[in-house]
mmCIF file of C-alpha atoms and ligand atoms in Angstrom:
data_model
loop_
_atom_site.group_PDB
_atom_site.id
_atom_site.type_symbol
_atom_site.label_atom_id
_atom_site.label_comp_id
_atom_site.label_asym_id
_atom_site.label_seq_id
_atom_site.Cartn_x
_atom_site.Cartn_y
_atom_site.Cartn_z
ATOM 1 C CA MET W 182 -61.680 -37.189 -84.452
ATOM 2 C CA THR W 183 -59.764 -38.665 -87.421
ATOM 3 C CA GLU W 184 -59.387 -42.423 -87.510
ATOM 4 C CA SER W 185 -55.894 -43.852 -87.169
ATOM 5 C CA PRO W 186 -54.235 -44.716 -90.512
ATOM 6 C CA ILE W 187 -53.058 -48.017 -89.003
ATOM 7 C CA LEU W 188 -55.519 -50.229 -87.141
ATOM 8 C CA LEU W 189 -54.343 -53.052 -84.897
ATOM 9 C CA GLN W 190 -57.060 -55.486 -83.847
ATOM 10 C CA ARG W 191 -56.670 -58.728 -81.980
ATOM 11 C CA ASP W 192 -59.000 -61.702 -82.312
ATOM 12 C CA GLY W 193 -57.759 -64.555 -80.159
ATOM 13 C CA ALA W 194 -54.284 -65.488 -81.377
ATOM 14 C CA VAL W 195 -54.685 -63.554 -84.647
ATOM 15 C CA ALA W 196 -53.666 -59.895 -84.976
ATOM 16 C CA ARG W 197 -54.926 -57.847 -87.907
ATOM 17 C CA LEU W 198 -52.993 -54.808 -89.082
ATOM 18 C CA THR W 199 -55.015 -52.661 -91.450
ATOM 19 C CA LEU W 200 -53.686 -49.846 -93.629
ATOM 20 C CA ASN W 201 -56.500 -47.373 -93.257
ATOM 21 C CA ARG W 202 -56.532 -44.472 -95.726
ATOM 22 C CA PRO W 203 -59.035 -45.826 -98.249
ATOM 23 C CA ASP W 204 -59.545 -42.493 -100.080
ATOM 24 C CA ARG W 205 -55.822 -42.651 -101.046
ATOM 25 C CA LEU W 206 -55.793 -46.415 -101.693
ATOM 26 C CA ASN W 207 -53.864 -46.660 -98.403
ATOM 27 C CA ALA W 208 -50.850 -44.840 -99.845
ATOM 28 C CA LEU W 209 -48.136 -44.619 -97.215
ATOM 29 C CA THR W 210 -47.238 -41.435 -95.369
ATOM 30 C CA LEU W 211 -44.225 -41.244 -93.095
ATOM 31 C CA ALA W 212 -46.566 -41.011 -90.105
ATOM 32 C CA MET W 213 -48.250 -44.214 -91.253
ATOM 33 C CA LEU W 214 -44.945 -46.045 -91.637
ATOM 34 C CA GLY W 215 -44.055 -44.938 -88.104
ATOM 35 C CA GLU W 216 -47.336 -46.307 -86.762
ATOM 36 C CA LEU W 217 -46.905 -49.527 -88.713
ATOM 37 C CA SER W 218 -43.433 -49.948 -87.286
ATOM 38 C CA ALA W 219 -44.700 -49.311 -83.748
ATOM 39 C CA ALA W 220 -47.500 -51.856 -84.200
ATOM 40 C CA LEU W 221 -45.033 -54.464 -85.480
ATOM 41 C CA SER W 222 -42.856 -53.801 -82.432
ATOM 42 C CA ASP W 223 -45.901 -54.414 -80.197
ATOM 43 C CA LEU W 224 -46.494 -57.761 -81.881
ATOM 44 C CA ASP W 225 -42.858 -58.852 -81.801
ATOM 45 C CA GLY W 226 -42.441 -61.149 -78.824
ATOM 46 C CA ASP W 227 -46.149 -61.107 -77.919
ATOM 47 C CA GLU W 228 -46.665 -64.803 -77.304
ATOM 48 C CA THR W 229 -50.440 -64.434 -77.335
ATOM 49 C CA VAL W 230 -50.275 -63.554 -81.045
ATOM 50 C CA ARG W 231 -49.520 -66.501 -83.326
ATOM 51 C CA ALA W 232 -50.475 -65.116 -86.747
ATOM 52 C CA VAL W 233 -50.580 -61.611 -88.211
ATOM 53 C CA ILE W 234 -52.695 -60.365 -91.114
ATOM 54 C CA LEU W 235 -51.637 -57.253 -93.037
ATOM 55 C CA THR W 236 -54.425 -55.846 -95.181
ATOM 56 C CA GLY W 237 -56.013 -52.608 -96.374
ATOM 57 C CA THR W 238 -59.343 -50.840 -96.006
ATOM 58 C CA GLY W 239 -61.472 -50.226 -99.075
ATOM 59 C CA ARG W 240 -60.713 -51.146 -102.669
ATOM 60 C CA GLY W 241 -56.905 -50.920 -102.442
ATOM 61 C CA PHE W 242 -54.234 -52.756 -100.495
ATOM 62 C CA CYS W 243 -51.611 -50.013 -100.782
ATOM 63 C CA ALA W 244 -50.673 -47.578 -103.578
ATOM 64 C CA GLY W 245 -47.103 -47.174 -102.298
ATOM 65 C CA GLN W 246 -45.583 -43.922 -101.144
ATOM 66 C CA ASP W 247 -48.158 -41.148 -100.778
ATOM 67 C CA LEU W 248 -46.998 -38.779 -103.489
ATOM 68 C CA THR W 249 -48.671 -35.850 -101.713
ATOM 69 C CA ASP W 250 -46.889 -36.411 -98.401
ATOM 70 C CA HIS W 251 -44.702 -33.314 -98.600
ATOM 71 C CA GLU W 252 -42.384 -34.439 -95.820
ATOM 72 C CA ALA W 253 -41.492 -37.556 -97.811
ATOM 73 C CA VAL W 254 -41.385 -36.401 -101.402
ATOM 74 C CA ASP W 255 -40.715 -32.661 -101.671
ATOM 75 C CA ASP W 256 -37.037 -32.666 -100.768
ATOM 76 C CA THR W 257 -35.574 -35.079 -103.304
ATOM 77 C CA ARG W 258 -32.224 -35.003 -101.471
ATOM 78 C CA ALA W 259 -33.967 -36.520 -98.423
ATOM 79 C CA ILE W 260 -35.327 -39.599 -100.212
ATOM 80 C CA ARG W 261 -32.343 -41.745 -99.235
ATOM 81 C CA ALA W 262 -33.130 -40.996 -95.586
ATOM 82 C CA VAL W 263 -36.843 -41.678 -96.127
ATOM 83 C CA VAL W 264 -36.031 -45.109 -97.517
ATOM 84 C CA GLU W 265 -33.410 -45.916 -94.895
ATOM 85 C CA ARG W 266 -35.297 -44.607 -91.859
ATOM 86 C CA HIS W 267 -38.921 -45.268 -92.721
ATOM 87 C CA TYR W 268 -39.233 -48.073 -95.279
ATOM 88 C CA ASN W 269 -36.294 -50.368 -94.588
ATOM 89 C CA PRO W 270 -37.029 -50.838 -90.862
ATOM 90 C CA VAL W 271 -40.624 -51.933 -91.582
ATOM 91 C CA ILE W 272 -39.475 -54.465 -94.173
ATOM 92 C CA ARG W 273 -36.860 -55.829 -91.759
ATOM 93 C CA GLN W 274 -39.432 -56.024 -88.974
ATOM 94 C CA ILE W 275 -41.874 -58.037 -91.087
ATOM 95 C CA ARG W 276 -39.147 -60.462 -92.164
ATOM 96 C CA ALA W 277 -37.851 -60.881 -88.611
ATOM 97 C CA LEU W 278 -41.214 -61.143 -86.846
ATOM 98 C CA PRO W 279 -41.352 -64.571 -85.201
ATOM 99 C CA GLN W 280 -44.996 -64.992 -86.132
ATOM 100 C CA PRO W 281 -46.171 -65.704 -89.709
ATOM 101 C CA VAL W 282 -47.355 -62.587 -91.541
ATOM 102 C CA ILE W 283 -50.118 -62.972 -94.121
ATOM 103 C CA ALA W 284 -50.439 -60.288 -96.791
ATOM 104 C CA ALA W 285 -54.179 -60.200 -97.443
ATOM 105 C CA VAL W 286 -53.926 -58.159 -100.631
ATOM 106 C CA ASN W 287 -57.511 -56.962 -100.898
ATOM 107 C CA GLY W 288 -56.927 -54.733 -103.965
ATOM 108 C CA ILE W 289 -54.221 -52.943 -105.941
ATOM 109 C CA ALA W 290 -50.722 -53.223 -104.499
ATOM 110 C CA ALA W 291 -48.501 -50.670 -106.245
ATOM 111 C CA GLY W 292 -44.943 -49.436 -105.767
ATOM 112 C CA ALA W 293 -43.876 -49.826 -102.165
ATOM 113 C CA GLY W 294 -47.328 -51.307 -101.504
ATOM 114 C CA CYS W 295 -46.338 -54.216 -103.744
ATOM 115 C CA SER W 296 -42.995 -54.546 -101.949
ATOM 116 C CA LEU W 297 -44.815 -54.536 -98.612
ATOM 117 C CA ALA W 298 -46.987 -57.448 -99.740
ATOM 118 C CA LEU W 299 -43.951 -59.373 -101.002
ATOM 119 C CA ALA W 300 -42.114 -58.852 -97.698
ATOM 120 C CA CYS W 301 -44.832 -60.853 -95.936
ATOM 121 C CA ASP W 302 -44.504 -64.604 -95.518
ATOM 122 C CA ILE W 303 -47.555 -65.692 -97.439
ATOM 123 C CA ALA W 304 -49.692 -63.569 -99.729
ATOM 124 C CA ILE W 305 -53.282 -64.222 -100.717
ATOM 125 C CA ALA W 306 -55.448 -62.037 -102.935
ATOM 126 C CA PRO W 307 -58.891 -61.935 -104.530
ATOM 127 C CA GLU W 308 -58.796 -62.503 -108.292
ATOM 128 C CA SER W 309 -59.674 -58.830 -108.862
ATOM 129 C CA ALA W 310 -56.545 -57.566 -107.058
ATOM 130 C CA LYS W 311 -53.612 -56.254 -109.051
ATOM 131 C CA PHE W 312 -49.877 -56.025 -108.495
ATOM 132 C CA SER W 313 -47.824 -53.237 -110.029
ATOM 133 C CA ASN W 314 -44.162 -52.489 -109.662
ATOM 134 C CA ALA W 315 -45.153 -48.928 -110.493
ATOM 135 C CA PHE W 316 -41.956 -47.180 -109.424
ATOM 136 C CA VAL W 317 -40.638 -46.767 -112.968
ATOM 137 C CA ASN W 318 -43.838 -44.968 -114.003
ATOM 138 C CA ILE W 319 -42.688 -41.988 -111.911
ATOM 139 C CA GLY W 320 -38.969 -42.415 -112.567
ATOM 140 C CA LEU W 321 -38.009 -44.342 -109.427
ATOM 141 C CA ILE W 322 -36.571 -47.769 -108.795
ATOM 142 C CA PRO W 323 -38.143 -50.586 -106.747
ATOM 143 C CA ASP W 324 -37.536 -50.104 -103.021
ATOM 144 C CA GLY W 325 -39.007 -51.649 -99.895
ATOM 145 C CA GLY W 326 -37.060 -54.796 -100.819
ATOM 146 C CA GLY W 327 -38.819 -55.063 -104.186
ATOM 147 C CA SER W 328 -35.595 -55.554 -106.142
ATOM 148 C CA TYR W 329 -34.633 -58.334 -103.714
ATOM 149 C CA PHE W 330 -37.935 -60.192 -103.507
ATOM 150 C CA LEU W 331 -39.013 -60.019 -107.144
ATOM 151 C CA PRO W 332 -36.176 -61.957 -108.848
ATOM 152 C CA ARG W 333 -36.214 -64.525 -106.050
ATOM 153 C CA LEU W 334 -39.940 -65.073 -106.398
ATOM 154 C CA VAL W 335 -40.484 -64.942 -110.149
ATOM 155 C CA GLY W 336 -37.003 -65.162 -111.724
ATOM 156 C CA GLN W 337 -34.990 -62.484 -113.479
ATOM 157 C CA ALA W 338 -36.933 -62.308 -116.749
ATOM 158 C CA ARG W 339 -40.276 -61.605 -115.076
ATOM 159 C CA ALA W 340 -38.700 -59.416 -112.375
ATOM 160 C CA LEU W 341 -37.172 -57.228 -115.073
ATOM 161 C CA GLY W 342 -40.358 -57.210 -117.158
ATOM 162 C CA LEU W 343 -42.427 -56.117 -114.167
ATOM 163 C CA SER W 344 -39.892 -53.541 -112.998
ATOM 164 C CA LEU W 345 -39.040 -52.033 -116.379
ATOM 165 C CA LEU W 346 -42.573 -51.794 -117.719
ATOM 166 C CA GLY W 347 -44.419 -50.928 -114.499
ATOM 167 C CA GLU W 348 -47.495 -52.747 -115.786
ATOM 168 C CA ALA W 349 -50.026 -54.240 -113.407
ATOM 169 C CA ILE W 350 -50.646 -57.983 -113.433
ATOM 170 C CA ASP W 351 -53.761 -59.582 -112.013
ATOM 171 C CA ALA W 352 -53.770 -61.830 -108.967
ATOM 172 C CA LYS W 353 -54.215 -65.046 -110.962
ATOM 173 C CA THR W 354 -51.109 -64.239 -113.010
ATOM 174 C CA ALA W 355 -49.299 -63.274 -109.803
ATOM 175 C CA ALA W 356 -50.143 -66.689 -108.349
ATOM 176 C CA ASP W 357 -49.218 -68.516 -111.587
ATOM 177 C CA TRP W 358 -45.840 -66.744 -111.586
ATOM 178 C CA GLY W 359 -45.158 -67.489 -107.915
ATOM 179 C CA LEU W 360 -45.359 -63.863 -106.824
ATOM 180 C CA ILE W 361 -48.039 -64.788 -104.287
ATOM 181 C CA TRP W 362 -49.273 -67.953 -102.611
ATOM 182 C CA LYS W 363 -52.828 -67.974 -103.881
ATOM 183 C CA ALA W 364 -55.537 -66.064 -105.752
ATOM 184 C CA VAL W 365 -59.096 -66.881 -104.731
ATOM 185 C CA PRO W 366 -62.495 -65.835 -106.117
ATOM 186 C CA ASP W 367 -63.471 -62.434 -104.689
ATOM 187 C CA ALA W 368 -66.438 -63.832 -102.772
ATOM 188 C CA GLU W 369 -64.181 -66.311 -100.979
ATOM 189 C CA PHE W 370 -61.376 -63.897 -100.085
ATOM 190 C CA SER W 371 -62.409 -62.779 -96.604
ATOM 191 C CA GLY W 372 -63.210 -66.339 -95.457
ATOM 192 C CA ALA W 373 -59.998 -67.672 -96.969
ATOM 193 C CA VAL W 374 -57.913 -65.060 -95.126
ATOM 194 C CA ASP W 375 -59.599 -65.823 -91.791
ATOM 195 C CA ALA W 376 -59.218 -69.578 -92.287
ATOM 196 C CA LEU W 377 -55.538 -69.215 -93.209
ATOM 197 C CA ALA W 378 -54.849 -67.028 -90.180
ATOM 198 C CA ARG W 379 -56.671 -69.370 -87.796
ATOM 199 C CA ARG W 380 -54.853 -72.361 -89.258
ATOM 200 C CA LEU W 381 -51.431 -70.732 -88.889
ATOM 201 C CA ALA W 382 -52.301 -69.563 -85.361
ATOM 202 C CA GLU W 383 -52.844 -73.192 -84.330
ATOM 203 C CA MET W 384 -49.531 -74.371 -85.762
ATOM 204 C CA PRO W 385 -46.169 -74.683 -83.970
ATOM 205 C CA THR W 386 -45.357 -70.969 -83.896
ATOM 206 C CA ALA W 387 -41.766 -71.319 -82.704
ATOM 207 C CA ALA W 388 -40.993 -73.703 -85.566
ATOM 208 C CA ILE W 389 -42.690 -71.315 -87.982
ATOM 209 C CA GLY W 390 -40.381 -68.520 -86.819
ATOM 210 C CA LEU W 391 -37.394 -70.789 -87.398
ATOM 211 C CA ILE W 392 -38.687 -71.799 -90.840
ATOM 212 C CA LYS W 393 -39.022 -68.106 -91.749
ATOM 213 C CA HIS W 394 -35.443 -67.557 -90.687
ATOM 214 C CA ALA W 395 -34.150 -70.565 -92.655
ATOM 215 C CA ILE W 396 -35.901 -69.485 -95.853
ATOM 216 C CA ASN W 397 -34.939 -65.818 -95.426
ATOM 217 C CA VAL W 398 -31.224 -66.512 -95.143
ATOM 218 C CA SER W 399 -31.143 -69.224 -97.819
ATOM 219 C CA GLY W 400 -31.147 -66.656 -100.643
ATOM 220 C CA HIS W 401 -27.582 -65.573 -99.985
ATOM 221 C CA HIS W 402 -26.142 -68.860 -98.681
ATOM 222 C CA SER W 403 -24.222 -71.703 -100.280
ATOM 223 C CA LEU W 404 -25.583 -75.221 -99.740
ATOM 224 C CA GLU W 405 -22.880 -75.803 -97.094
ATOM 225 C CA GLN W 406 -23.881 -72.671 -95.204
ATOM 226 C CA GLN W 407 -27.549 -73.559 -95.404
ATOM 227 C CA LEU W 408 -26.971 -77.128 -94.191
ATOM 228 C CA ALA W 409 -25.253 -75.636 -91.137
ATOM 229 C CA VAL W 410 -28.183 -73.256 -90.584
ATOM 230 C CA GLU W 411 -30.639 -76.158 -90.807
ATOM 231 C CA ALA W 412 -28.707 -78.187 -88.231
ATOM 232 C CA GLU W 413 -28.705 -75.252 -85.830
ATOM 233 C CA LEU W 414 -32.370 -74.339 -86.309
ATOM 234 C CA GLN W 415 -33.487 -77.976 -86.168
ATOM 235 C CA ALA W 416 -31.739 -78.297 -82.823
ATOM 236 C CA GLN W 417 -33.744 -75.299 -81.612
ATOM 237 C CA ALA W 418 -37.011 -76.680 -83.005
ATOM 238 C CA ALA W 419 -36.380 -80.018 -81.319
ATOM 239 C CA GLU W 420 -36.205 -78.239 -77.947
ATOM 240 C CA THR W 421 -39.765 -76.934 -78.221
ATOM 241 C CA GLU W 422 -42.750 -78.366 -76.412
ATOM 242 C CA ASP W 423 -44.570 -78.391 -79.732
ATOM 243 C CA TYR W 424 -42.106 -80.901 -81.155
ATOM 244 C CA GLN W 425 -42.821 -83.241 -78.223
ATOM 245 C CA GLU W 426 -46.539 -82.726 -78.820
ATOM 246 C CA GLY W 427 -46.245 -83.231 -82.584
ATOM 247 C CA ARG W 428 -44.397 -86.481 -82.162
ATOM 248 C CA ALA W 429 -46.717 -87.759 -79.431
ATOM 249 C CA ALA W 430 -49.799 -86.890 -81.468
ATOM 250 C CA PHE W 431 -48.422 -88.732 -84.493
ATOM 251 C CA LEU W 432 -47.686 -91.848 -82.461
ATOM 252 C CA GLU W 433 -51.067 -91.677 -80.700
ATOM 253 C CA LYS W 434 -52.830 -91.102 -84.049
ATOM 254 C CA ARG W 435 -54.536 -87.904 -82.893
ATOM 255 C CA LYS W 436 -54.548 -84.234 -83.903
ATOM 256 C CA PRO W 437 -51.745 -82.268 -82.218
ATOM 257 C CA ARG W 438 -52.532 -79.370 -79.890
ATOM 258 C CA PHE W 439 -49.684 -76.943 -80.403
ATOM 259 C CA ILE W 440 -49.103 -74.159 -77.889
ATOM 260 C CA GLY W 441 -46.652 -72.155 -79.977
ATOM 261 C CA LYS W 442 -43.472 -72.800 -77.996
HETATM 262 O O1 T3D N 169 -40.002 -41.019 -100.534
HETATM 263 C C1 T3D N 169 -40.104 -41.592 -101.638
HETATM 264 O O2 T3D N 169 -40.789 -41.119 -102.537
HETATM 265 C C2 T3D N 169 -39.417 -42.904 -101.869
HETATM 266 C C3 T3D N 169 -40.332 -44.055 -101.827
HETATM 267 C C4 T3D N 169 -41.017 -44.465 -102.941
HETATM 268 C C5 T3D N 169 -41.850 -45.664 -102.862
HETATM 269 C C6 T3D N 169 -43.012 -45.742 -103.858
HETATM 270 O O3 T3D N 169 -43.961 -46.396 -103.518
HETATM 271 S S1 T3D N 169 -42.937 -44.919 -105.320
HETATM 272 C C7 T3D N 169 -44.480 -45.403 -106.109
HETATM 273 C C8 T3D N 169 -45.636 -44.577 -105.588
HETATM 274 N N1 T3D N 169 -46.910 -45.085 -106.078
HETATM 275 C C9 T3D N 169 -47.337 -44.881 -107.305
HETATM 276 O O4 T3D N 169 -46.684 -44.302 -108.146
HETATM 277 C C10 T3D N 169 -48.741 -45.346 -107.624
HETATM 278 C C11 T3D N 169 -49.624 -44.153 -107.887
HETATM 279 N N2 T3D N 169 -51.007 -44.557 -108.077
HETATM 280 C C12 T3D N 169 -51.443 -45.088 -109.206
HETATM 281 O O5 T3D N 169 -50.739 -45.269 -110.195
HETATM 282 C C13 T3D N 169 -52.903 -45.410 -109.274
HETATM 283 O O6 T3D N 169 -53.582 -44.690 -108.277
HETATM 284 C C14 T3D N 169 -53.182 -46.924 -109.060
HETATM 285 C C15 T3D N 169 -52.712 -47.703 -110.302
HETATM 286 C C16 T3D N 169 -52.487 -47.461 -107.808
HETATM 287 C C17 T3D N 169 -54.707 -47.137 -108.890
HETATM 288 O O7 T3D N 169 -55.395 -46.514 -109.973
HETATM 289 P P1 T3D N 169 -56.973 -46.312 -109.870
HETATM 290 O O8 T3D N 169 -57.409 -45.737 -111.191
HETATM 291 O O9 T3D N 169 -57.615 -47.577 -109.426
HETATM 292 O O10 T3D N 169 -57.217 -45.259 -108.680
HETATM 293 P P2 T3D N 169 -56.909 -43.696 -108.710
HETATM 294 O O11 T3D N 169 -58.123 -42.945 -109.130
HETATM 295 O O12 T3D N 169 -55.656 -43.413 -109.436
HETATM 296 O O13 T3D N 169 -56.633 -43.418 -107.136
HETATM 297 C C18 T3D N 169 -57.690 -43.202 -106.208
HETATM 298 C C19 T3D N 169 -57.288 -42.020 -105.352
HETATM 299 O O14 T3D N 169 -56.083 -42.364 -104.635
HETATM 300 C C20 T3D N 169 -56.942 -40.798 -106.217
HETATM 301 O O15 T3D N 169 -57.320 -39.658 -105.490
HETATM 302 P P3 T3D N 169 -58.566 -38.719 -106.002
HETATM 303 O O16 T3D N 169 -58.274 -38.346 -107.416
HETATM 304 O O17 T3D N 169 -59.761 -39.637 -105.881
HETATM 305 O O18 T3D N 169 -58.579 -37.593 -105.035
HETATM 306 C C21 T3D N 169 -55.437 -40.874 -106.310
HETATM 307 O O19 T3D N 169 -54.834 -39.623 -106.523
HETATM 308 C C22 T3D N 169 -55.091 -41.410 -104.925
HETATM 309 N N3 T3D N 169 -53.769 -42.070 -104.936
HETATM 310 C C23 T3D N 169 -53.458 -43.230 -105.551
HETATM 311 N N4 T3D N 169 -52.185 -43.516 -105.353
HETATM 312 C C24 T3D N 169 -51.662 -42.521 -104.619
HETATM 313 C C25 T3D N 169 -52.679 -41.576 -104.348
HETATM 314 N N5 T3D N 169 -52.471 -40.473 -103.646
HETATM 315 C C26 T3D N 169 -51.222 -40.263 -103.196
HETATM 316 N N6 T3D N 169 -50.198 -41.128 -103.416
HETATM 317 C C27 T3D N 169 -50.379 -42.245 -104.126
HETATM 318 N N7 T3D N 169 -49.359 -43.106 -104.305
#
């Protein structure tokens, strides 16, 4: 029996989604994107899950579109539909998921694999990992939200440099440039991912979902619009039990015990 190309494992309040085609550096097939989308739907609204890890098996995180997946790449006239029906929904799902999504970028993230990592809320990588906006190397343009995330994360000069040249940068450079949250020594990567996930899973999950929303919409808002968004979302955050707990714990000089709602 062949193993599923997407693994979904739960460990307490942490869910781990693993891209699982190591012999292809976890390059994405349409079937895989469908399974990833279904898994994200399962997690959406599951109150028992308070942090999600997205990672890959083997030495790669994700090498982007599988260039041997005939269904996706052979009919060039169908690529618009591939992007619209298979890639865009997954990117939207990750951004809209109420729980925090950690990209645990275990190795090379190339093409749409890089975009997938950037769509997540917080990205961490071992120093040996690499990031490549490789689309141009085969005559394509950044998709999977890459052309949206890159300039917002690293500024136009670096976004254009990365996109036009298609060169890989290492994880330390990615962290220095603000492409990812953190690069850690390889030996510390697995522990750092677990610790980050556990930490996020103990935080006020509802507020985290609202923070995601506030930051996501800020990119296309004026200050006036964003101030209005903040007032609305703060009102929602203030209604949560976790806000009561956070305030009480502060006043009682103890560690808060957040329940996620
Ligand atoms: O439908 C549409 O097409 C629209 C959507 C497009 C979105 C995109 O993502 S376009 C960009 C697609 N990705 C790429 O162009 C990256 C291609 N891969 C590479 O450039 C290199 O593999 C890497 C730089 C990522 C890693 O290089 P390296 O030397 O560490 O590994 P490798 O030997 O090249 O790869 C290992 C194996 O994975 C190898 O197979 P083999 O020779 O051992 O049988 C290689 O062919 C395979 N592999 C790597 N990337 C892909 C792939 N197989 C299929 N598709 C891939 N994208």
